[in-house]
Structures are given as structure tokens and as C-alpha cells.
Amino acid sequence: MNQPDQLFKLLGVNGRDGEGLSKFAKKSGVSVRKLRYYNDNNILPSGTDLKLLLEASGLAELELTLGMGRLDSSVIGSIQKRAKDIAKIIGSEEKIEQQNQRTCSVAFTTTQGKLYRGDCQEILKTMASESVDLVFADPPFNLKKLYPSNIDDNLKSERYIHWCQQWIQECIRVLKHGGSLFLWNLPRWNVALSSFLDGRLNFRHWISVDIKYSLPIHGRLYPSHYALLYYVKGDKPNVFHPDRLPMQVCPHCYGDLKDYGGYKDKMNPLGVNLSDIWTDIPPVRHAKYKRRNGANELSLKLVDRIVEMASNEGDLIFDPFGGSGTTYMVAELKSRRWLGCEIGP
Ligand SMILES: C[S@@+](CC[C@H](N)C(=O)[O-])C[C@H]1O[C@@H](n2cnc3c(N)ncnc32)[C@H](O)[C@@H]1O
């Protein structure tokens, strides 16, 4: 089966990066138009172009031919001569794959999605680059919480940040161009993670979600918001459909709380623009409302808003930290495909 962008991958060129592609075209002497033509149609270049591409990439002809999945008689002859060595290489790669499968078993599937049981970093390794439309991540917050998975939620700050950077880097790899990444965490951690994301993705918003998450702390301000970082791969998101919110009314008399500068009749009847401060997300905190103890489940409304804003029906959503499965539930309800993992039971 042909992989997308196989020629570009073999040549070590990022086909999405116009500048990178032009540079390679200049270096090799094969025009951008021709490079795209060969790549998009999975055509093995020949003649002068083949020679130029081999020179520029440092690849051997056999390497390129095999990499493009061509098995002509000369290639088959070479394979037959080295059958023993090739069998060894393939065998050892299969072993690694089996080990991965052992640590990451499939826990649950539907027609729309698949949940793996295992460490998200292992599962991410098996995922193709640029395959996901939306990433939403709600990792443990390193607050010494006891998770059913017994993960260490009390790491030194630098180790926690380093761990987050590792899986974020992989999430960036699997995100499609124009795809969106949302990262839910405490402001304390998202400050550091935001500076890691800057330069790798494009910043869209720091959304403050007004939810109190601890008791007032003496000598400090009362912590009252979670930070939802919103980044996009590339200049602009492929999908952006922000919700509109109903105009606020008094819960007693149902009169408007604001006068909208006297222009209420000119307002959009579908509601007011969504801002980067969300005050209408209920916490799901009381044990009796939780479906799964210890999972720190999020409000469906929060995840639903993100899914509606940044994906279309049929898009693929990845959430590396499944917990009680809020993201997967929203994806099912909203006809999105989904992939997830959870290290715990
Ligand atoms: C904050 S909770 C996610 C809650 C989820 N958003 C929900 O609404 O239910 C974080 C989850 O990540 C899981 N987890 C921690 N480390 C993990 C890892 N390396 N790979 C996969 N899951 C992990 C924890 O067991 C926990 O259930």
C-alpha cells in the first residue's frame, strides 16, 4: 500500500512547507511542479530527474525504488540474494511492534473510535504523522492526586514539564496542517507549556474558564480559572465555528442584564460572540454526579464547545488522557471519529 507523501518522506522534504520544497527543488535542479507531480501520483522518477534526485538526497537508487514500493525484476533479484538479512530485519521490527501491542492493547472500539489501554506516549509512536484533525488533552495536573492507574502525580516541576513536552511534541507531529490543539491545565503549568508550544504551533487563544478549583489560599488570590490553550498548526485553522451565547437575562425577572448600548435590535439573533473568558461551564465535582471515581471528568459542555468549534463531522479527534471518556462520548454524539488512550483500569 502506498503511504501518502512517500517520495517527499524518502527525500527528507516536508511537502507542506513551500519554502522547504522550493529549496530542495533548487538544490536538486528538479522543479517544484515536477516534484509534486512525482509525489502526488507516487511515480518513481527516471532518467535525468532520477539522477538529480539521487545526487541531492544522497539516496541509492535501490533505496529509492524499494521505498517507493517498486518490485521490478532487478529489485526482486537483489531481495532474493539478501533474503536472509532482510528476513532478520523484518523479524526484529515485528518483535518491537508486538511489544508495543502488548503494552497498548485495544480496550474498546466503536464504529467511530478506538480506545487503547496504555501509555499515550507508546500509542502516539504508532500513529501516523499529520493524521489527526483535533487534539484535546487534559493531563494529570501533578497535584498529588491518587489516580486508579497509580501514576506518579507528584513529580518535580521540571520533570512534569519535560514529560508534558514529550507527549505534546508527539501530538504536534500527528496533528494535520490546519488542525487545532487544545490543552487543558492549571495556569501555573500552561504558562510553561505555552512557551514550548510557541514556535512549534501558532497561538490562537488562552481561554480562561471560570471554575473555582481549590479553597481560598491565605496570602494568595482565590484560584478561579483553568487555562485552556488553543493552538493551530499552520497559519489558520481548517475549522473554526465558535458558538454564540444567549444574551444574559436576570434569573428572576428574565430582563436583560445588559443594555447592549441601546443596539439590542441590531444584535445577531443567534446570540453574542464567544469570548476568551468562559463563565458558563459547570464543574463536575460532586461525587454523586461522577460516573467514574477518581477520573476527574470534565463537563460535557466544555468538550462539546471545543469539538463544535474546531472540527467537522467525520474528523478525527485524539485525546491522549481518556479518564472517564468525556471526549470520546462527545465525539460519538457529534459524529466525529476518535482515538484515545488511558493508562488506568
Ligand atoms: C485529568 S484525567 C482526564 C479526565 C478526562 N478528560 C475526563 O473528562 O474524564 C487524566 C487521565 O490521564 C490518565 N493518564 C495519566 N498518565 C497517562 C499516560 N501516560 N497515558 C495515558 N493516560 C494517562 C490518568 O489515569 C487519568 O485518568
mmCIF file of C-alpha atoms in Angstrom, residues 39-342:
data_model
loop_
_atom_site.group_PDB
_atom_site.id
_atom_site.type_symbol
_atom_site.label_atom_id
_atom_site.label_comp_id
_atom_site.label_asym_id
_atom_site.label_seq_id
_atom_site.Cartn_x
_atom_site.Cartn_y
_atom_site.Cartn_z
ATOM 1 C CA ASN A 39 4.995 12.647 -5.177
ATOM 2 C CA ASP A 40 1.246 13.104 -5.584
ATOM 3 C CA ASN A 41 0.973 10.358 -8.209
ATOM 4 C CA ASN A 42 3.521 8.073 -6.492
ATOM 5 C CA ILE A 43 5.621 7.967 -9.641
ATOM 6 C CA LEU A 44 9.209 6.786 -9.494
ATOM 7 C CA PRO A 45 11.280 9.428 -11.338
ATOM 8 C CA SER A 46 13.518 8.210 -14.132
ATOM 9 C CA GLY A 47 16.304 9.479 -16.421
ATOM 10 C CA THR A 48 17.928 12.809 -15.578
ATOM 11 C CA ASP A 49 15.408 13.609 -12.824
ATOM 12 C CA LEU A 50 16.199 10.344 -11.046
ATOM 13 C CA LYS A 51 19.922 11.060 -11.245
ATOM 14 C CA LEU A 52 19.446 14.614 -9.920
ATOM 15 C CA LEU A 53 17.226 13.460 -7.058
ATOM 16 C CA LEU A 54 19.655 10.725 -6.010
ATOM 17 C CA GLU A 55 22.528 13.214 -6.021
ATOM 18 C CA ALA A 56 20.605 15.794 -3.988
ATOM 19 C CA SER A 57 19.211 13.333 -1.445
ATOM 20 C CA GLY A 58 22.205 11.017 -1.096
ATOM 21 C CA LEU A 59 19.885 8.015 -1.585
ATOM 22 C CA ALA A 60 20.935 4.912 -3.509
ATOM 23 C CA GLU A 61 18.750 4.003 -6.486
ATOM 24 C CA LEU A 62 17.702 0.702 -4.859
ATOM 25 C CA GLU A 63 16.761 2.511 -1.638
ATOM 26 C CA LEU A 64 14.514 4.926 -3.531
ATOM 27 C CA THR A 65 12.997 2.149 -5.653
ATOM 28 C CA LEU A 66 12.218 0.000 -2.613
ATOM 29 C CA GLY A 67 10.994 2.983 -0.632
ATOM 30 C CA MET A 68 8.539 3.763 -3.417
ATOM 31 C CA GLY A 69 7.272 0.179 -3.217
ATOM 32 C CA ARG A 70 8.528 -0.861 -6.688
ATOM 33 C CA LEU A 71 9.408 -4.507 -7.151
ATOM 34 C CA ASP A 72 10.723 -4.893 -10.687
ATOM 35 C CA SER A 73 12.743 -7.946 -11.675
ATOM 36 C CA SER A 74 16.125 -6.400 -10.775
ATOM 37 C CA VAL A 75 14.856 -5.435 -7.311
ATOM 38 C CA ILE A 76 13.356 -8.895 -6.782
ATOM 39 C CA GLY A 77 16.747 -10.371 -7.733
ATOM 40 C CA SER A 78 18.520 -8.193 -5.152
ATOM 41 C CA ILE A 79 15.985 -9.144 -2.481
ATOM 42 C CA GLN A 80 16.402 -12.843 -3.259
ATOM 43 C CA LYS A 81 20.176 -12.534 -2.877
ATOM 44 C CA ARG A 82 19.810 -10.936 0.565
ATOM 45 C CA ALA A 83 16.702 -12.827 1.705
ATOM 46 C CA LYS A 84 18.314 -13.977 4.978
ATOM 47 C CA ASP A 85 19.355 -10.472 6.107
ATOM 48 C CA ILE A 86 16.015 -8.953 5.084
ATOM 49 C CA ALA A 87 14.074 -11.639 6.996
ATOM 50 C CA LYS A 88 16.151 -10.842 10.107
ATOM 51 C CA ILE A 89 15.425 -7.116 9.867
ATOM 52 C CA ILE A 90 11.689 -7.626 9.317
ATOM 53 C CA GLY A 91 11.557 -10.187 12.163
ATOM 54 C CA SER A 92 13.150 -7.819 14.671
ATOM 55 C CA GLU A 93 10.809 -4.985 13.637
ATOM 56 C CA GLU A 94 7.817 -7.265 14.136
ATOM 57 C CA LYS A 95 9.061 -8.076 17.622
ATOM 58 C CA ILE A 96 9.142 -4.389 18.504
ATOM 59 C CA GLU A 97 5.622 -3.988 17.117
ATOM 60 C CA GLN A 98 4.399 -6.963 19.166
ATOM 61 C CA GLN A 99 5.966 -5.429 22.291
ATOM 62 C CA ASN A 100 4.103 -2.200 21.574
ATOM 63 C CA GLN A 101 0.896 -4.125 21.087
ATOM 64 C CA ARG A 102 1.430 -5.845 24.425
ATOM 65 C CA THR A 103 1.840 -2.539 26.282
ATOM 66 C CA CYS A 104 -1.011 -0.905 24.325
ATOM 67 C CA SER A 105 -3.966 -3.205 23.984
ATOM 68 C CA VAL A 106 -7.259 -2.125 22.470
ATOM 69 C CA ALA A 107 -9.720 -1.704 25.340
ATOM 70 C CA PHE A 108 -12.834 -0.641 23.471
ATOM 71 C CA THR A 109 -13.955 0.045 19.916
ATOM 72 C CA THR A 110 -16.999 1.516 18.230
ATOM 73 C CA THR A 111 -17.654 2.214 14.577
ATOM 74 C CA GLN A 112 -16.327 5.727 15.201
ATOM 75 C CA GLY A 113 -13.444 5.212 17.553
ATOM 76 C CA LYS A 114 -10.895 3.157 19.381
ATOM 77 C CA LEU A 115 -9.669 3.347 22.969
ATOM 78 C CA TYR A 116 -6.261 1.900 23.807
ATOM 79 C CA ARG A 117 -5.217 0.847 27.274
ATOM 80 C CA GLY A 118 -1.675 2.028 27.795
ATOM 81 C CA ASP A 119 0.721 4.918 27.962
ATOM 82 C CA CYS A 120 -0.177 7.654 25.489
ATOM 83 C CA GLN A 121 3.473 8.019 24.512
ATOM 84 C CA GLU A 122 3.542 4.410 23.310
ATOM 85 C CA ILE A 123 0.286 4.817 21.405
ATOM 86 C CA LEU A 124 1.442 8.081 19.855
ATOM 87 C CA LYS A 125 4.503 6.274 18.477
ATOM 88 C CA THR A 126 2.230 4.033 16.435
ATOM 89 C CA MET A 127 0.202 6.930 14.979
ATOM 90 C CA ALA A 128 0.873 8.350 11.512
ATOM 91 C CA SER A 129 2.097 11.934 11.168
ATOM 92 C CA GLU A 130 -0.491 14.531 10.150
ATOM 93 C CA SER A 131 -3.401 12.157 10.705
ATOM 94 C CA VAL A 132 -5.490 13.940 13.356
ATOM 95 C CA ASP A 133 -7.799 16.954 12.928
ATOM 96 C CA LEU A 134 -8.147 17.941 16.578
ATOM 97 C CA VAL A 135 -6.163 17.144 19.717
ATOM 98 C CA PHE A 136 -7.692 17.764 23.094
ATOM 99 C CA ALA A 137 -5.534 16.946 26.125
ATOM 100 C CA ASP A 138 -6.469 17.020 29.796
ATOM 101 C CA PRO A 139 -3.418 15.510 31.500
ATOM 102 C CA PRO A 140 -2.988 14.873 35.229
ATOM 103 C CA PHE A 141 -2.141 18.216 36.871
ATOM 104 C CA ASN A 142 0.679 16.954 39.103
ATOM 105 C CA LEU A 143 -1.355 17.766 42.211
ATOM 106 C CA LYS A 144 -0.502 14.603 44.185
ATOM 107 C CA LYS A 145 -3.801 13.114 43.177
ATOM 108 C CA LEU A 146 -4.295 9.384 43.561
ATOM 109 C CA TYR A 147 -5.383 8.009 40.199
ATOM 110 C CA PRO A 148 -6.714 4.455 39.791
ATOM 111 C CA SER A 149 -3.731 3.978 37.424
ATOM 112 C CA ASN A 150 -1.297 4.712 40.300
ATOM 113 C CA ILE A 151 0.679 7.118 38.131
ATOM 114 C CA ASP A 152 3.078 9.404 39.966
ATOM 115 C CA ASP A 153 1.170 12.699 40.224
ATOM 116 C CA ASN A 154 3.809 14.342 42.355
ATOM 117 C CA LEU A 155 6.750 14.889 40.026
ATOM 118 C CA LYS A 156 9.337 17.620 40.417
ATOM 119 C CA SER A 157 8.164 20.618 38.349
ATOM 120 C CA GLU A 158 10.931 20.223 35.748
ATOM 121 C CA ARG A 159 10.145 16.530 35.302
ATOM 122 C CA TYR A 160 6.442 17.188 34.918
ATOM 123 C CA ILE A 161 7.087 19.882 32.301
ATOM 124 C CA HIS A 162 9.557 17.628 30.499
ATOM 125 C CA TRP A 163 7.032 14.772 30.451
ATOM 126 C CA CYS A 164 4.350 17.098 29.068
ATOM 127 C CA GLN A 165 6.725 18.405 26.410
ATOM 128 C CA GLN A 166 7.401 14.857 25.235
ATOM 129 C CA TRP A 167 3.786 13.919 24.573
ATOM 130 C CA ILE A 168 2.925 17.412 23.269
ATOM 131 C CA GLN A 169 5.745 17.116 20.725
ATOM 132 C CA GLU A 170 4.203 13.868 19.503
ATOM 133 C CA CYS A 171 0.702 15.366 19.449
ATOM 134 C CA ILE A 172 2.078 18.125 17.218
ATOM 135 C CA ARG A 173 3.547 15.500 14.886
ATOM 136 C CA VAL A 174 0.254 13.641 14.477
ATOM 137 C CA LEU A 175 -1.779 16.845 14.021
ATOM 138 C CA LYS A 176 -2.760 17.701 10.447
ATOM 139 C CA HIS A 177 -1.810 21.021 8.900
ATOM 140 C CA GLY A 178 -4.622 23.391 9.900
ATOM 141 C CA GLY A 179 -5.565 21.107 12.800
ATOM 142 C CA SER A 180 -6.159 22.504 16.292
ATOM 143 C CA LEU A 181 -4.663 21.564 19.634
ATOM 144 C CA PHE A 182 -6.331 22.374 22.940
ATOM 145 C CA LEU A 183 -4.508 21.913 26.217
ATOM 146 C CA TRP A 184 -6.438 21.978 29.479
ATOM 147 C CA ASN A 185 -4.411 22.596 32.624
ATOM 148 C CA LEU A 186 -3.799 24.887 35.564
ATOM 149 C CA PRO A 187 -2.474 28.344 34.601
ATOM 150 C CA ARG A 188 0.723 27.502 36.501
ATOM 151 C CA TRP A 189 1.620 24.665 34.091
ATOM 152 C CA ASN A 190 0.135 26.148 30.948
ATOM 153 C CA VAL A 191 2.396 29.198 31.223
ATOM 154 C CA ALA A 192 5.420 26.920 30.760
ATOM 155 C CA LEU A 193 3.733 24.694 28.178
ATOM 156 C CA SER A 194 2.629 27.693 26.174
ATOM 157 C CA SER A 195 6.220 28.853 25.739
ATOM 158 C CA PHE A 196 7.070 25.343 24.496
ATOM 159 C CA LEU A 197 4.179 25.434 22.026
ATOM 160 C CA ASP A 198 5.131 28.888 20.722
ATOM 161 C CA GLY A 199 7.350 28.430 17.712
ATOM 162 C CA ARG A 200 6.007 24.917 17.114
ATOM 163 C CA LEU A 201 2.356 25.829 16.541
ATOM 164 C CA ASN A 202 0.544 29.134 16.148
ATOM 165 C CA PHE A 203 -1.046 30.643 19.224
ATOM 166 C CA ARG A 204 -4.796 31.341 18.914
ATOM 167 C CA HIS A 205 -6.082 31.906 22.429
ATOM 168 C CA TRP A 206 -5.557 31.499 26.134
ATOM 169 C CA ILE A 207 -9.124 30.792 27.190
ATOM 170 C CA SER A 208 -9.898 31.359 30.862
ATOM 171 C CA VAL A 209 -12.591 29.006 32.040
ATOM 172 C CA ASP A 210 -14.134 30.388 35.179
ATOM 173 C CA ILE A 211 -14.244 27.431 37.586
ATOM 174 C CA LYS A 212 -13.029 27.540 41.169
ATOM 175 C CA TYR A 213 -10.743 24.600 41.829
ATOM 176 C CA SER A 214 -9.461 24.985 45.346
ATOM 177 C CA LEU A 215 -10.379 26.602 48.603
ATOM 178 C CA PRO A 216 -9.140 30.187 49.074
ATOM 179 C CA ILE A 217 -5.410 30.151 49.922
ATOM 180 C CA HIS A 218 -4.097 32.504 52.604
ATOM 181 C CA GLY A 219 -1.897 35.246 51.133
ATOM 182 C CA ARG A 220 -2.870 34.387 47.546
ATOM 183 C CA LEU A 221 -5.696 35.278 45.189
ATOM 184 C CA TYR A 222 -8.517 32.755 45.032
ATOM 185 C CA PRO A 223 -7.681 30.406 42.092
ATOM 186 C CA SER A 224 -10.763 30.700 39.913
ATOM 187 C CA HIS A 225 -9.914 29.740 36.377
ATOM 188 C CA TYR A 226 -8.492 26.879 34.368
ATOM 189 C CA ALA A 227 -6.384 27.707 31.336
ATOM 190 C CA LEU A 228 -7.415 26.272 28.001
ATOM 191 C CA LEU A 229 -4.627 26.821 25.472
ATOM 192 C CA TYR A 230 -5.710 26.873 21.856
ATOM 193 C CA TYR A 231 -3.046 26.466 19.152
ATOM 194 C CA VAL A 232 -3.222 25.698 15.454
ATOM 195 C CA LYS A 233 -0.779 24.015 13.081
ATOM 196 C CA GLY A 234 -0.123 26.474 10.253
ATOM 197 C CA ASP A 235 -1.482 29.966 9.742
ATOM 198 C CA LYS A 236 -5.140 29.337 10.308
ATOM 199 C CA PRO A 237 -7.414 26.534 11.445
ATOM 200 C CA ASN A 238 -9.161 24.341 8.885
ATOM 201 C CA VAL A 239 -12.310 24.608 11.006
ATOM 202 C CA PHE A 240 -13.464 27.468 13.186
ATOM 203 C CA HIS A 241 -17.135 27.573 14.164
ATOM 204 C CA PRO A 242 -17.309 29.326 17.529
ATOM 205 C CA ASP A 243 -20.519 29.010 19.496
ATOM 206 C CA ARG A 244 -22.765 32.021 20.027
ATOM 207 C CA LEU A 245 -24.019 32.530 23.534
ATOM 208 C CA PRO A 246 -27.528 33.557 24.567
ATOM 209 C CA MET A 247 -27.896 37.119 25.853
ATOM 210 C CA GLN A 248 -27.730 37.089 29.635
ATOM 211 C CA VAL A 249 -31.010 37.580 31.474
ATOM 212 C CA CYS A 250 -31.942 38.005 35.124
ATOM 213 C CA PRO A 251 -32.937 34.569 36.511
ATOM 214 C CA HIS A 252 -35.861 36.176 38.401
ATOM 215 C CA CYS A 253 -37.486 38.642 36.016
ATOM 216 C CA TYR A 254 -35.885 37.402 32.729
ATOM 217 C CA GLY A 255 -34.997 41.009 31.869
ATOM 218 C CA ASP A 256 -31.719 41.670 30.000
ATOM 219 C CA LEU A 257 -28.672 42.063 32.252
ATOM 220 C CA LYS A 258 -27.009 44.414 29.751
ATOM 221 C CA ASP A 259 -28.460 47.145 27.555
ATOM 222 C CA TYR A 260 -26.001 46.486 24.655
ATOM 223 C CA GLY A 261 -25.538 50.237 24.246
ATOM 224 C CA GLY A 262 -29.121 50.557 23.022
ATOM 225 C CA TYR A 263 -28.389 48.359 19.973
ATOM 226 C CA LYS A 264 -30.067 45.147 21.070
ATOM 227 C CA ASP A 265 -32.244 45.091 17.953
ATOM 228 C CA LYS A 266 -29.080 45.137 15.801
ATOM 229 C CA MET A 267 -27.549 42.176 17.634
ATOM 230 C CA ASN A 268 -27.232 38.786 15.960
ATOM 231 C CA PRO A 269 -30.416 36.883 16.927
ATOM 232 C CA LEU A 270 -28.304 33.725 17.385
ATOM 233 C CA GLY A 271 -26.549 35.316 20.362
ATOM 234 C CA VAL A 272 -23.385 37.142 21.353
ATOM 235 C CA ASN A 273 -19.847 36.320 20.190
ATOM 236 C CA LEU A 274 -17.941 33.777 22.204
ATOM 237 C CA SER A 275 -15.072 35.479 24.035
ATOM 238 C CA ASP A 276 -11.890 34.019 25.514
ATOM 239 C CA ILE A 277 -13.421 34.042 29.004
ATOM 240 C CA TRP A 278 -15.936 31.252 29.516
ATOM 241 C CA THR A 279 -18.161 31.692 32.523
ATOM 242 C CA ASP A 280 -20.889 29.192 31.717
ATOM 243 C CA ILE A 281 -19.059 25.882 32.198
ATOM 244 C CA PRO A 282 -20.280 23.944 35.208
ATOM 245 C CA PRO A 283 -17.718 21.971 37.222
ATOM 246 C CA VAL A 284 -18.459 18.250 37.504
ATOM 247 C CA ARG A 285 -17.271 17.867 41.002
ATOM 248 C CA HIS A 286 -19.764 16.294 43.327
ATOM 249 C CA ALA A 287 -19.140 12.556 43.680
ATOM 250 C CA LYS A 288 -22.772 11.732 43.067
ATOM 251 C CA TYR A 289 -22.589 13.289 39.592
ATOM 252 C CA LYS A 290 -19.420 11.429 38.635
ATOM 253 C CA ARG A 291 -19.648 8.312 36.583
ATOM 254 C CA ARG A 292 -16.163 7.107 37.406
ATOM 255 C CA ASN A 293 -14.463 7.787 40.721
ATOM 256 C CA GLY A 294 -11.072 9.463 40.521
ATOM 257 C CA ALA A 295 -11.229 10.169 36.786
ATOM 258 C CA ASN A 296 -11.551 13.967 37.126
ATOM 259 C CA GLU A 297 -14.163 14.002 34.429
ATOM 260 C CA LEU A 298 -14.767 17.229 32.576
ATOM 261 C CA SER A 299 -18.025 18.917 31.764
ATOM 262 C CA LEU A 300 -19.582 17.669 28.528
ATOM 263 C CA LYS A 301 -20.431 21.279 27.721
ATOM 264 C CA LEU A 302 -16.755 22.285 27.728
ATOM 265 C CA VAL A 303 -15.631 19.464 25.437
ATOM 266 C CA ASP A 304 -18.696 19.845 23.222
ATOM 267 C CA ARG A 305 -17.883 23.523 22.658
ATOM 268 C CA ILE A 306 -14.309 22.688 21.650
ATOM 269 C CA VAL A 307 -15.370 19.857 19.359
ATOM 270 C CA GLU A 308 -18.024 22.002 17.657
ATOM 271 C CA MET A 309 -15.647 24.935 17.296
ATOM 272 C CA ALA A 310 -12.655 23.121 15.847
ATOM 273 C CA SER A 311 -13.861 20.026 13.968
ATOM 274 C CA ASN A 312 -16.359 18.886 11.381
ATOM 275 C CA GLU A 313 -18.418 15.719 11.295
ATOM 276 C CA GLY A 314 -16.208 12.789 10.303
ATOM 277 C CA ASP A 315 -12.997 14.485 11.525
ATOM 278 C CA LEU A 316 -10.593 12.524 13.714
ATOM 279 C CA ILE A 317 -10.180 13.665 17.334
ATOM 280 C CA PHE A 318 -7.367 12.423 19.561
ATOM 281 C CA ASP A 319 -7.422 12.678 23.354
ATOM 282 C CA PRO A 320 -4.368 11.077 24.987
ATOM 283 C CA PHE A 321 -5.794 11.102 28.537
ATOM 284 C CA GLY A 322 -9.106 9.305 28.441
ATOM 285 C CA GLY A 323 -10.209 9.352 32.093
ATOM 286 C CA SER A 324 -13.949 8.776 32.123
ATOM 287 C CA GLY A 325 -14.120 9.261 28.341
ATOM 288 C CA THR A 326 -15.795 12.672 28.084
ATOM 289 C CA THR A 327 -14.104 13.487 24.783
ATOM 290 C CA TYR A 328 -14.979 10.132 23.266
ATOM 291 C CA MET A 329 -18.596 10.493 24.347
ATOM 292 C CA VAL A 330 -18.853 13.931 22.726
ATOM 293 C CA ALA A 331 -17.181 12.606 19.578
ATOM 294 C CA GLU A 332 -19.730 9.785 19.372
ATOM 295 C CA LEU A 333 -22.646 12.164 19.894
ATOM 296 C CA LYS A 334 -21.328 14.651 17.358
ATOM 297 C CA SER A 335 -20.446 12.109 14.633
ATOM 298 C CA ARG A 336 -16.687 12.601 14.841
ATOM 299 C CA ARG A 337 -14.163 9.779 14.662
ATOM 300 C CA TRP A 338 -11.961 9.438 17.721
ATOM 301 C CA LEU A 339 -8.838 7.797 19.093
ATOM 302 C CA GLY A 340 -7.902 7.686 22.732
ATOM 303 C CA CYS A 341 -5.860 6.066 25.434
ATOM 304 C CA GLU A 342 -5.977 5.607 29.155
#
